[in-house]
């Protein structure tokens, strides 16, 4: 990652990151640790967490891991409590755990739709709700990882579009309800990010060319673009930023860039 922020901008902070083992949110988690935060990461799969813990400890950071499914409120409560027991507090929550697959609406089962809504939307609420008392104590903040799929319409993504629209609603509502407790709530909506497992799987070469022509800045996004947006929001440079979902997509949603 090309570092544009000072190494210590998150010194003394504790960040709790869901889906923090892999992908975009894994990058955000690692970047937070590289900038001084103590890291707690959670994911359904312990093996995803072990690799990130080793990476963070490799550069001298601190990383606490706790396996939990964000759909399970009691498991989330236990993960939050274990983090507070370990680090003493939580300053930043990143809701990054997400589910995704391509499926036409007429082939999607009710359970398939509900599964993604449960992970993305209900999971975001569950973690935010369970962390509320701690964030109130620390006058902390929440960053919700969203998408741009639902700004227009994205075929084969009805479940994710509905789920992320719900995430954006949660961002706005909580920013208003919890602002008075000193808790800022913002989101990040990544556009097409090429160095993710999901995008590698979804992007056939001909689709890649088609999409590239529709990205105004002329390149796909990289995970570090999202890391830098998250560092800005988490830092003291953004103490008056609340209720915003920051689009980081090179301007592509304005041209209707879609996966299909
Ligand atoms: C159709 C599918 C499906 C598929 C699962 N289902 N995969 N339907 N096509 N490819 C259906 C199942 O048939 C089932 O419904 C229901 O979904 C639940 O499936 P399970 O496998 O039992 O669920 P679970 O083990 O909980 O896994 C959920 C999952 C998850 C969503 C499939 O494994 C997952 O998301 N994996 C990928 C994680 C990922 O890529 N995360 C990054 C997200 S990126 P029935 O009716 O059969 O019971 C992102 C950014 C968005 O979100 C923007 C992108 C551009």
mmCIF file of C-alpha atoms and ligand atoms in Angstrom:
data_model
loop_
_atom_site.group_PDB
_atom_site.id
_atom_site.type_symbol
_atom_site.label_atom_id
_atom_site.label_comp_id
_atom_site.label_asym_id
_atom_site.label_seq_id
_atom_site.Cartn_x
_atom_site.Cartn_y
_atom_site.Cartn_z
ATOM 1 C CA UNK A 1 0.000 0.000 0.000
ATOM 2 C CA UNK A 2 1.266 3.505 -0.825
ATOM 3 C CA UNK A 3 1.045 5.305 2.502
ATOM 4 C CA UNK A 4 -0.499 8.752 2.305
ATOM 5 C CA UNK A 5 -1.361 9.158 5.994
ATOM 6 C CA UNK A 6 0.973 9.321 8.971
ATOM 7 C CA UNK A 7 1.630 5.940 10.575
ATOM 8 C CA UNK A 8 0.124 6.971 13.889
ATOM 9 C CA UNK A 9 -3.263 8.465 12.944
ATOM 10 C CA UNK A 10 -5.121 5.636 14.707
ATOM 11 C CA UNK A 11 -2.688 5.245 17.593
ATOM 12 C CA UNK A 12 -4.497 4.218 20.783
ATOM 13 C CA UNK A 13 -7.698 3.214 18.958
ATOM 14 C CA UNK A 14 -9.280 -0.239 19.020
ATOM 15 C CA UNK A 15 -11.017 -1.300 15.803
ATOM 16 C CA UNK A 16 -13.527 -4.169 15.620
ATOM 17 C CA UNK A 17 -13.824 -5.302 12.006
ATOM 18 C CA UNK A 18 -16.316 -7.888 10.721
ATOM 19 C CA UNK A 19 -15.248 -9.800 7.634
ATOM 20 C CA UNK A 20 -11.824 -8.508 8.588
ATOM 21 C CA UNK A 21 -9.928 -11.578 7.461
ATOM 22 C CA UNK A 22 -10.208 -11.229 3.707
ATOM 23 C CA UNK A 23 -11.087 -9.027 0.750
ATOM 24 C CA UNK A 24 -11.788 -5.310 0.944
ATOM 25 C CA UNK A 25 -12.496 -5.363 4.658
ATOM 26 C CA UNK A 26 -9.369 -7.410 5.295
ATOM 27 C CA UNK A 27 -7.427 -4.612 3.603
ATOM 28 C CA UNK A 28 -9.145 -1.996 5.763
ATOM 29 C CA UNK A 29 -8.374 -4.017 8.901
ATOM 30 C CA UNK A 30 -4.703 -4.382 8.005
ATOM 31 C CA UNK A 31 -4.440 -0.681 7.061
ATOM 32 C CA UNK A 32 -5.938 0.325 10.423
ATOM 33 C CA UNK A 33 -3.338 -1.807 12.220
ATOM 34 C CA UNK A 34 -0.566 -0.314 10.054
ATOM 35 C CA UNK A 35 -1.713 3.116 11.231
ATOM 36 C CA UNK A 36 -1.584 2.306 14.923
ATOM 37 C CA UNK A 37 -4.941 0.707 15.782
ATOM 38 C CA UNK A 38 -5.263 -2.425 17.844
ATOM 39 C CA UNK A 39 -7.316 -4.803 15.782
ATOM 40 C CA UNK A 40 -10.118 -7.234 16.609
ATOM 41 C CA UNK A 41 -11.364 -9.173 13.602
ATOM 42 C CA UNK A 42 -14.287 -11.500 13.265
ATOM 43 C CA UNK A 43 -15.460 -13.844 10.544
ATOM 44 C CA UNK A 44 -17.313 -17.116 10.343
ATOM 45 C CA UNK A 45 -14.136 -19.010 9.468
ATOM 46 C CA UNK A 46 -11.285 -19.062 11.968
ATOM 47 C CA UNK A 47 -8.785 -19.914 9.197
ATOM 48 C CA UNK A 48 -9.545 -16.577 7.486
ATOM 49 C CA UNK A 49 -8.712 -14.836 10.744
ATOM 50 C CA UNK A 50 -5.488 -16.730 11.463
ATOM 51 C CA UNK A 51 -3.800 -15.511 8.270
ATOM 52 C CA UNK A 52 -4.641 -11.869 9.005
ATOM 53 C CA UNK A 53 -3.472 -12.202 12.613
ATOM 54 C CA UNK A 54 -0.120 -13.571 11.413
ATOM 55 C CA UNK A 55 0.209 -10.739 8.873
ATOM 56 C CA UNK A 56 -0.565 -8.032 11.430
ATOM 57 C CA UNK A 57 1.728 -9.522 14.073
ATOM 58 C CA UNK A 58 4.376 -9.802 11.345
ATOM 59 C CA UNK A 59 4.677 -6.008 11.213
ATOM 60 C CA UNK A 60 4.424 -5.600 14.981
ATOM 61 C CA UNK A 61 0.685 -4.919 15.248
ATOM 62 C CA UNK A 62 -1.818 -6.406 17.687
ATOM 63 C CA UNK A 63 -4.632 -8.572 16.404
ATOM 64 C CA UNK A 64 -7.312 -10.371 18.410
ATOM 65 C CA UNK A 65 -9.482 -12.880 16.564
ATOM 66 C CA UNK A 66 -12.923 -14.180 17.413
ATOM 67 C CA UNK A 67 -15.022 -16.352 15.125
ATOM 68 C CA UNK A 68 -18.690 -15.325 14.910
ATOM 69 C CA UNK A 69 -21.530 -15.227 12.404
ATOM 70 C CA UNK A 70 -22.931 -11.683 12.243
ATOM 71 C CA UNK A 71 -26.412 -13.172 11.718
ATOM 72 C CA UNK A 72 -26.304 -14.598 15.245
ATOM 73 C CA UNK A 73 -26.894 -11.731 17.689
ATOM 74 C CA UNK A 74 -25.744 -13.651 20.761
ATOM 75 C CA UNK A 75 -22.520 -14.681 19.022
ATOM 76 C CA UNK A 76 -21.958 -11.040 18.076
ATOM 77 C CA UNK A 77 -22.516 -9.948 21.689
ATOM 78 C CA UNK A 78 -19.960 -12.525 22.835
ATOM 79 C CA UNK A 79 -17.433 -11.315 20.235
ATOM 80 C CA UNK A 80 -17.859 -7.695 21.344
ATOM 81 C CA UNK A 81 -17.534 -8.679 25.024
ATOM 82 C CA UNK A 82 -14.414 -10.760 24.327
ATOM 83 C CA UNK A 83 -12.845 -7.823 22.480
ATOM 84 C CA UNK A 84 -13.568 -5.436 25.347
ATOM 85 C CA UNK A 85 -12.151 -7.944 27.797
ATOM 86 C CA UNK A 86 -9.016 -8.223 25.669
ATOM 87 C CA UNK A 87 -8.381 -4.577 24.716
ATOM 88 C CA UNK A 88 -10.510 -2.711 27.285
ATOM 89 C CA UNK A 89 -12.629 -0.789 24.784
ATOM 90 C CA UNK A 90 -13.815 -0.392 21.182
ATOM 91 C CA UNK A 91 -13.445 2.900 19.272
ATOM 92 C CA UNK A 92 -14.208 1.911 15.701
ATOM 93 C CA UNK A 93 -16.575 -0.693 14.259
ATOM 94 C CA UNK A 94 -16.281 -1.637 10.596
ATOM 95 C CA UNK A 95 -19.234 -3.633 9.263
ATOM 96 C CA UNK A 96 -17.682 -5.449 6.351
ATOM 97 C CA UNK A 97 -19.049 -8.989 6.512
ATOM 98 C CA UNK A 98 -21.065 -9.588 3.338
ATOM 99 C CA UNK A 99 -22.479 -12.314 1.156
ATOM 100 C CA UNK A 100 -22.683 -12.289 -2.612
ATOM 101 C CA UNK A 101 -23.303 -14.436 -5.668
ATOM 102 C CA UNK A 102 -24.761 -13.744 -9.084
ATOM 103 C CA UNK A 103 -28.314 -15.017 -9.582
ATOM 104 C CA UNK A 104 -31.248 -13.943 -11.713
ATOM 105 C CA UNK A 105 -34.240 -12.830 -9.658
ATOM 106 C CA UNK A 106 -36.515 -15.528 -11.084
ATOM 107 C CA UNK A 107 -34.051 -18.245 -10.069
ATOM 108 C CA UNK A 108 -33.248 -16.887 -6.618
ATOM 109 C CA UNK A 109 -34.921 -18.700 -3.730
ATOM 110 C CA UNK A 110 -36.503 -16.839 -0.848
ATOM 111 C CA UNK A 111 -33.810 -18.284 1.368
ATOM 112 C CA UNK A 112 -31.061 -17.123 -1.024
ATOM 113 C CA UNK A 113 -32.457 -13.562 -0.932
ATOM 114 C CA UNK A 114 -32.910 -13.686 2.830
ATOM 115 C CA UNK A 115 -29.453 -15.105 3.463
ATOM 116 C CA UNK A 116 -27.711 -12.108 1.878
ATOM 117 C CA UNK A 117 -30.038 -9.616 3.583
ATOM 118 C CA UNK A 118 -29.378 -11.378 6.889
ATOM 119 C CA UNK A 119 -25.584 -11.207 6.501
ATOM 120 C CA UNK A 120 -25.321 -7.676 5.097
ATOM 121 C CA UNK A 121 -28.226 -5.734 6.577
ATOM 122 C CA UNK A 122 -29.179 -7.584 9.726
ATOM 123 C CA UNK A 123 -25.500 -8.274 10.405
ATOM 124 C CA UNK A 124 -24.729 -4.541 10.206
ATOM 125 C CA UNK A 125 -27.534 -3.779 12.639
ATOM 126 C CA UNK A 126 -26.583 -6.626 14.984
ATOM 127 C CA UNK A 127 -22.964 -5.552 15.314
ATOM 128 C CA UNK A 128 -23.773 -1.843 15.611
ATOM 129 C CA UNK A 129 -26.439 -2.536 18.232
ATOM 130 C CA UNK A 130 -24.229 -4.873 20.243
ATOM 131 C CA UNK A 131 -21.364 -2.345 20.177
ATOM 132 C CA UNK A 132 -23.538 0.664 21.087
ATOM 133 C CA UNK A 133 -22.654 0.916 24.788
ATOM 134 C CA UNK A 134 -18.955 0.589 24.077
ATOM 135 C CA UNK A 135 -19.063 3.173 21.281
ATOM 136 C CA UNK A 136 -21.027 5.528 23.495
ATOM 137 C CA UNK A 137 -18.338 5.153 26.149
ATOM 138 C CA UNK A 138 -15.494 5.796 23.696
ATOM 139 C CA UNK A 139 -17.385 8.386 21.583
ATOM 140 C CA UNK A 140 -16.498 6.101 18.742
ATOM 141 C CA UNK A 141 -17.670 5.495 15.240
ATOM 142 C CA UNK A 142 -19.031 3.003 12.737
ATOM 143 C CA UNK A 143 -18.038 2.519 9.099
ATOM 144 C CA UNK A 144 -20.434 0.414 7.016
ATOM 145 C CA UNK A 145 -19.145 -1.120 3.794
ATOM 146 C CA UNK A 146 -21.840 -0.721 1.158
ATOM 147 C CA UNK A 147 -21.905 -0.787 -2.670
ATOM 148 C CA UNK A 148 -23.214 1.245 -5.611
ATOM 149 C CA UNK A 149 -25.275 -1.605 -7.095
ATOM 150 C CA UNK A 150 -28.575 -0.192 -5.892
ATOM 151 C CA UNK A 151 -28.138 3.391 -7.104
ATOM 152 C CA UNK A 152 -29.466 2.302 -10.492
ATOM 153 C CA UNK A 153 -30.317 -1.364 -11.027
ATOM 154 C CA UNK A 154 -27.868 -4.238 -11.311
ATOM 155 C CA UNK A 155 -29.194 -7.430 -12.893
ATOM 156 C CA UNK A 156 -28.430 -10.656 -11.009
ATOM 157 C CA UNK A 157 -27.858 -8.658 -7.855
ATOM 158 C CA UNK A 158 -31.377 -8.040 -6.524
ATOM 159 C CA UNK A 159 -30.504 -9.597 -3.160
ATOM 160 C CA UNK A 160 -27.275 -7.629 -2.681
ATOM 161 C CA UNK A 161 -28.860 -4.416 -3.976
ATOM 162 C CA UNK A 162 -31.722 -4.707 -1.493
ATOM 163 C CA UNK A 163 -29.300 -5.608 1.290
ATOM 164 C CA UNK A 164 -26.959 -2.690 0.634
ATOM 165 C CA UNK A 165 -29.857 -0.222 0.295
ATOM 166 C CA UNK A 166 -30.759 -1.348 3.813
ATOM 167 C CA UNK A 167 -27.186 -0.818 4.968
ATOM 168 C CA UNK A 168 -27.280 2.758 3.638
ATOM 169 C CA UNK A 169 -30.539 3.352 5.526
ATOM 170 C CA UNK A 170 -28.892 2.061 8.703
ATOM 171 C CA UNK A 171 -25.965 4.445 8.150
ATOM 172 C CA UNK A 172 -28.275 7.442 7.868
ATOM 173 C CA UNK A 173 -30.575 6.472 10.734
ATOM 174 C CA UNK A 174 -27.831 5.653 13.208
ATOM 175 C CA UNK A 175 -25.882 8.804 12.313
ATOM 176 C CA UNK A 176 -28.921 10.813 13.382
ATOM 177 C CA UNK A 177 -29.923 8.736 16.408
ATOM 178 C CA UNK A 178 -26.427 8.161 17.780
ATOM 179 C CA UNK A 179 -24.750 11.437 16.777
ATOM 180 C CA UNK A 180 -25.951 12.900 20.043
ATOM 181 C CA UNK A 181 -24.000 10.194 21.880
ATOM 182 C CA UNK A 182 -20.838 11.282 20.088
ATOM 183 C CA UNK A 183 -20.923 8.320 17.733
ATOM 184 C CA UNK A 184 -20.308 9.053 14.056
ATOM 185 C CA UNK A 185 -21.747 6.614 11.517
ATOM 186 C CA UNK A 186 -20.589 6.642 7.904
ATOM 187 C CA UNK A 187 -20.352 4.270 4.986
ATOM 188 C CA UNK A 188 -18.115 3.552 2.029
ATOM 189 C CA UNK A 189 -19.512 2.405 -1.313
ATOM 190 C CA UNK A 190 -16.744 0.769 -3.332
ATOM 191 C CA UNK A 191 -17.120 0.544 -7.099
ATOM 192 C CA UNK A 192 -15.414 -2.151 -9.176
ATOM 193 C CA UNK A 193 -12.364 -3.215 -7.167
ATOM 194 C CA UNK A 194 -10.186 -5.554 -9.184
ATOM 195 C CA UNK A 195 -7.914 -7.193 -6.625
ATOM 196 C CA UNK A 196 -10.731 -8.936 -4.760
ATOM 197 C CA UNK A 197 -11.560 -12.625 -4.925
ATOM 198 C CA UNK A 198 -15.169 -11.845 -5.828
ATOM 199 C CA UNK A 199 -14.265 -9.599 -8.735
ATOM 200 C CA UNK A 200 -11.711 -12.096 -10.054
ATOM 201 C CA UNK A 201 -14.452 -14.697 -10.106
ATOM 202 C CA UNK A 202 -17.093 -12.419 -11.628
ATOM 203 C CA UNK A 203 -14.987 -10.676 -14.241
ATOM 204 C CA UNK A 204 -14.732 -12.547 -17.514
ATOM 205 C CA UNK A 205 -12.210 -10.848 -19.928
ATOM 206 C CA UNK A 206 -14.891 -9.456 -22.285
ATOM 207 C CA UNK A 207 -16.834 -8.047 -19.336
ATOM 208 C CA UNK A 208 -13.668 -6.500 -17.987
ATOM 209 C CA UNK A 209 -13.075 -4.549 -21.222
ATOM 210 C CA UNK A 210 -16.703 -3.404 -21.334
ATOM 211 C CA UNK A 211 -16.591 -2.217 -17.745
ATOM 212 C CA UNK A 212 -13.236 -0.486 -18.122
ATOM 213 C CA UNK A 213 -14.660 1.759 -20.865
ATOM 214 C CA UNK A 214 -17.269 2.958 -18.380
ATOM 215 C CA UNK A 215 -14.922 3.966 -15.568
ATOM 216 C CA UNK A 216 -14.317 7.711 -15.923
ATOM 217 C CA UNK A 217 -10.880 7.679 -14.283
ATOM 218 C CA UNK A 218 -9.779 4.900 -16.633
ATOM 219 C CA UNK A 219 -8.851 2.172 -14.189
ATOM 220 C CA UNK A 220 -10.392 -0.353 -11.847
ATOM 221 C CA UNK A 221 -10.298 0.384 -8.156
ATOM 222 C CA UNK A 222 -7.818 -1.280 -5.838
ATOM 223 C CA UNK A 223 -8.324 -2.369 -2.258
ATOM 224 C CA UNK A 224 -5.956 0.404 -1.160
ATOM 225 C CA UNK A 225 -8.409 2.977 -2.547
ATOM 226 C CA UNK A 226 -10.950 1.725 -0.007
ATOM 227 C CA UNK A 227 -8.327 1.495 2.737
ATOM 228 C CA UNK A 228 -7.488 5.180 2.251
ATOM 229 C CA UNK A 229 -11.164 6.206 2.328
ATOM 230 C CA UNK A 230 -11.640 4.236 5.555
ATOM 231 C CA UNK A 231 -8.510 5.763 7.107
ATOM 232 C CA UNK A 232 -9.811 9.233 6.308
ATOM 233 C CA UNK A 233 -13.238 8.532 7.826
ATOM 234 C CA UNK A 234 -11.701 6.898 10.899
ATOM 235 C CA UNK A 235 -9.211 9.709 11.454
ATOM 236 C CA UNK A 236 -9.544 13.017 13.264
ATOM 237 C CA UNK A 237 -9.695 14.695 9.835
ATOM 238 C CA UNK A 238 -13.331 13.538 9.624
ATOM 239 C CA UNK A 239 -14.757 14.478 13.013
ATOM 240 C CA UNK A 240 -17.521 16.546 11.338
ATOM 241 C CA UNK A 241 -18.368 13.885 8.765
ATOM 242 C CA UNK A 242 -21.484 11.967 9.837
ATOM 243 C CA UNK A 243 -24.208 10.115 7.942
ATOM 244 C CA UNK A 244 -22.310 10.002 4.679
ATOM 245 C CA UNK A 245 -21.737 7.042 2.395
ATOM 246 C CA UNK A 246 -18.559 7.935 0.546
ATOM 247 C CA UNK A 247 -18.598 6.570 -2.998
ATOM 248 C CA UNK A 248 -15.155 5.349 -4.076
ATOM 249 C CA UNK A 249 -15.664 4.194 -7.656
ATOM 250 C CA UNK A 250 -13.814 6.565 -9.977
ATOM 251 C CA UNK A 251 -17.188 8.052 -10.921
ATOM 252 C CA UNK A 252 -18.350 4.836 -12.562
ATOM 253 C CA UNK A 253 -21.863 4.493 -11.165
ATOM 254 C CA UNK A 254 -22.766 7.773 -12.876
ATOM 255 C CA UNK A 255 -22.238 5.994 -16.199
ATOM 256 C CA UNK A 256 -24.253 2.977 -15.135
ATOM 257 C CA UNK A 257 -21.354 0.567 -14.831
ATOM 258 C CA UNK A 258 -22.902 -2.778 -14.061
ATOM 259 C CA UNK A 259 -21.632 -6.291 -13.646
ATOM 260 C CA UNK A 260 -23.846 -7.614 -16.419
HETATM 261 C C1 LIG B 1 -28.180 -19.068 -6.180
HETATM 262 C C2 LIG B 1 -27.479 -19.464 -3.995
HETATM 263 C C3 LIG B 1 -26.107 -19.395 -4.401
HETATM 264 C C4 LIG B 1 -25.829 -19.151 -5.807
HETATM 265 C C5 LIG B 1 -26.194 -19.769 -2.245
HETATM 266 N N1 LIG B 1 -27.472 -19.694 -2.675
HETATM 267 N N2 LIG B 1 -25.344 -19.587 -3.285
HETATM 268 N N3 LIG B 1 -28.495 -19.289 -4.864
HETATM 269 N N4 LIG B 1 -26.900 -18.984 -6.639
HETATM 270 N N5 LIG B 1 -24.593 -19.085 -6.264
HETATM 271 C C6 LIG B 1 -28.657 -19.903 -1.866
HETATM 272 C C7 LIG B 1 -28.728 -21.338 -1.429
HETATM 273 O O1 LIG B 1 -29.257 -22.172 -2.454
HETATM 274 C C8 LIG B 1 -29.639 -21.267 -0.227
HETATM 275 O O2 LIG B 1 -30.999 -21.174 -0.573
HETATM 276 C C9 LIG B 1 -29.268 -19.918 0.374
HETATM 277 O O3 LIG B 1 -28.632 -19.164 -0.670
HETATM 278 C C10 LIG B 1 -28.278 -20.077 1.522
HETATM 279 O O4 LIG B 1 -27.163 -20.783 1.022
HETATM 280 P P1 LIG B 1 -26.096 -21.445 2.032
HETATM 281 O O5 LIG B 1 -24.946 -21.905 1.203
HETATM 282 O O6 LIG B 1 -26.799 -22.409 2.917
HETATM 283 O O7 LIG B 1 -25.751 -20.201 2.953
HETATM 284 P P2 LIG B 1 -24.466 -19.867 3.728
HETATM 285 O O8 LIG B 1 -23.611 -21.072 3.996
HETATM 286 O O9 LIG B 1 -24.915 -19.069 4.868
HETATM 287 O O10 LIG B 1 -23.641 -18.972 2.695
HETATM 288 C C11 LIG B 1 -24.180 -17.773 2.236
HETATM 289 C C12 LIG B 1 -23.408 -17.232 1.031
HETATM 290 C C13 LIG B 1 -21.958 -17.162 1.455
HETATM 291 C C14 LIG B 1 -24.035 -15.901 0.742
HETATM 292 C C15 LIG B 1 -23.590 -18.102 -0.189
HETATM 293 O O11 LIG B 1 -21.338 -18.394 1.390
HETATM 294 C C16 LIG B 1 -21.176 -16.156 0.664
HETATM 295 O O12 LIG B 1 -21.537 -15.043 0.525
HETATM 296 N N6 LIG B 1 -20.032 -16.458 0.150
HETATM 297 C C17 LIG B 1 -19.270 -15.454 -0.589
HETATM 298 C C18 LIG B 1 -18.741 -14.379 0.324
HETATM 299 C C19 LIG B 1 -18.310 -13.179 -0.489
HETATM 300 O O13 LIG B 1 -18.051 -13.240 -1.673
HETATM 301 N N7 LIG B 1 -18.226 -12.010 0.187
HETATM 302 C C20 LIG B 1 -17.857 -10.810 -0.472
HETATM 303 C C21 LIG B 1 -19.100 -10.091 -0.807
HETATM 304 S S1 LIG B 1 -18.744 -8.813 -1.918
HETATM 305 P P3 LIG B 1 -31.984 -22.481 -0.573
HETATM 306 O O14 LIG B 1 -33.292 -21.946 -1.008
HETATM 307 O O15 LIG B 1 -31.355 -23.448 -1.549
HETATM 308 O O16 LIG B 1 -31.988 -23.003 0.841
HETATM 309 C C22 LIG B 1 -20.034 -7.760 -1.806
HETATM 310 C C23 LIG B 1 -19.891 -6.530 -2.609
HETATM 311 C C24 LIG B 1 -21.070 -6.311 -3.471
HETATM 312 O O17 LIG B 1 -20.945 -7.940 -1.122
HETATM 313 C C25 LIG B 1 -20.691 -5.578 -4.710
HETATM 314 C C26 LIG B 1 -20.139 -6.494 -5.773
HETATM 315 C C27 LIG B 1 -19.852 -5.775 -7.052
#
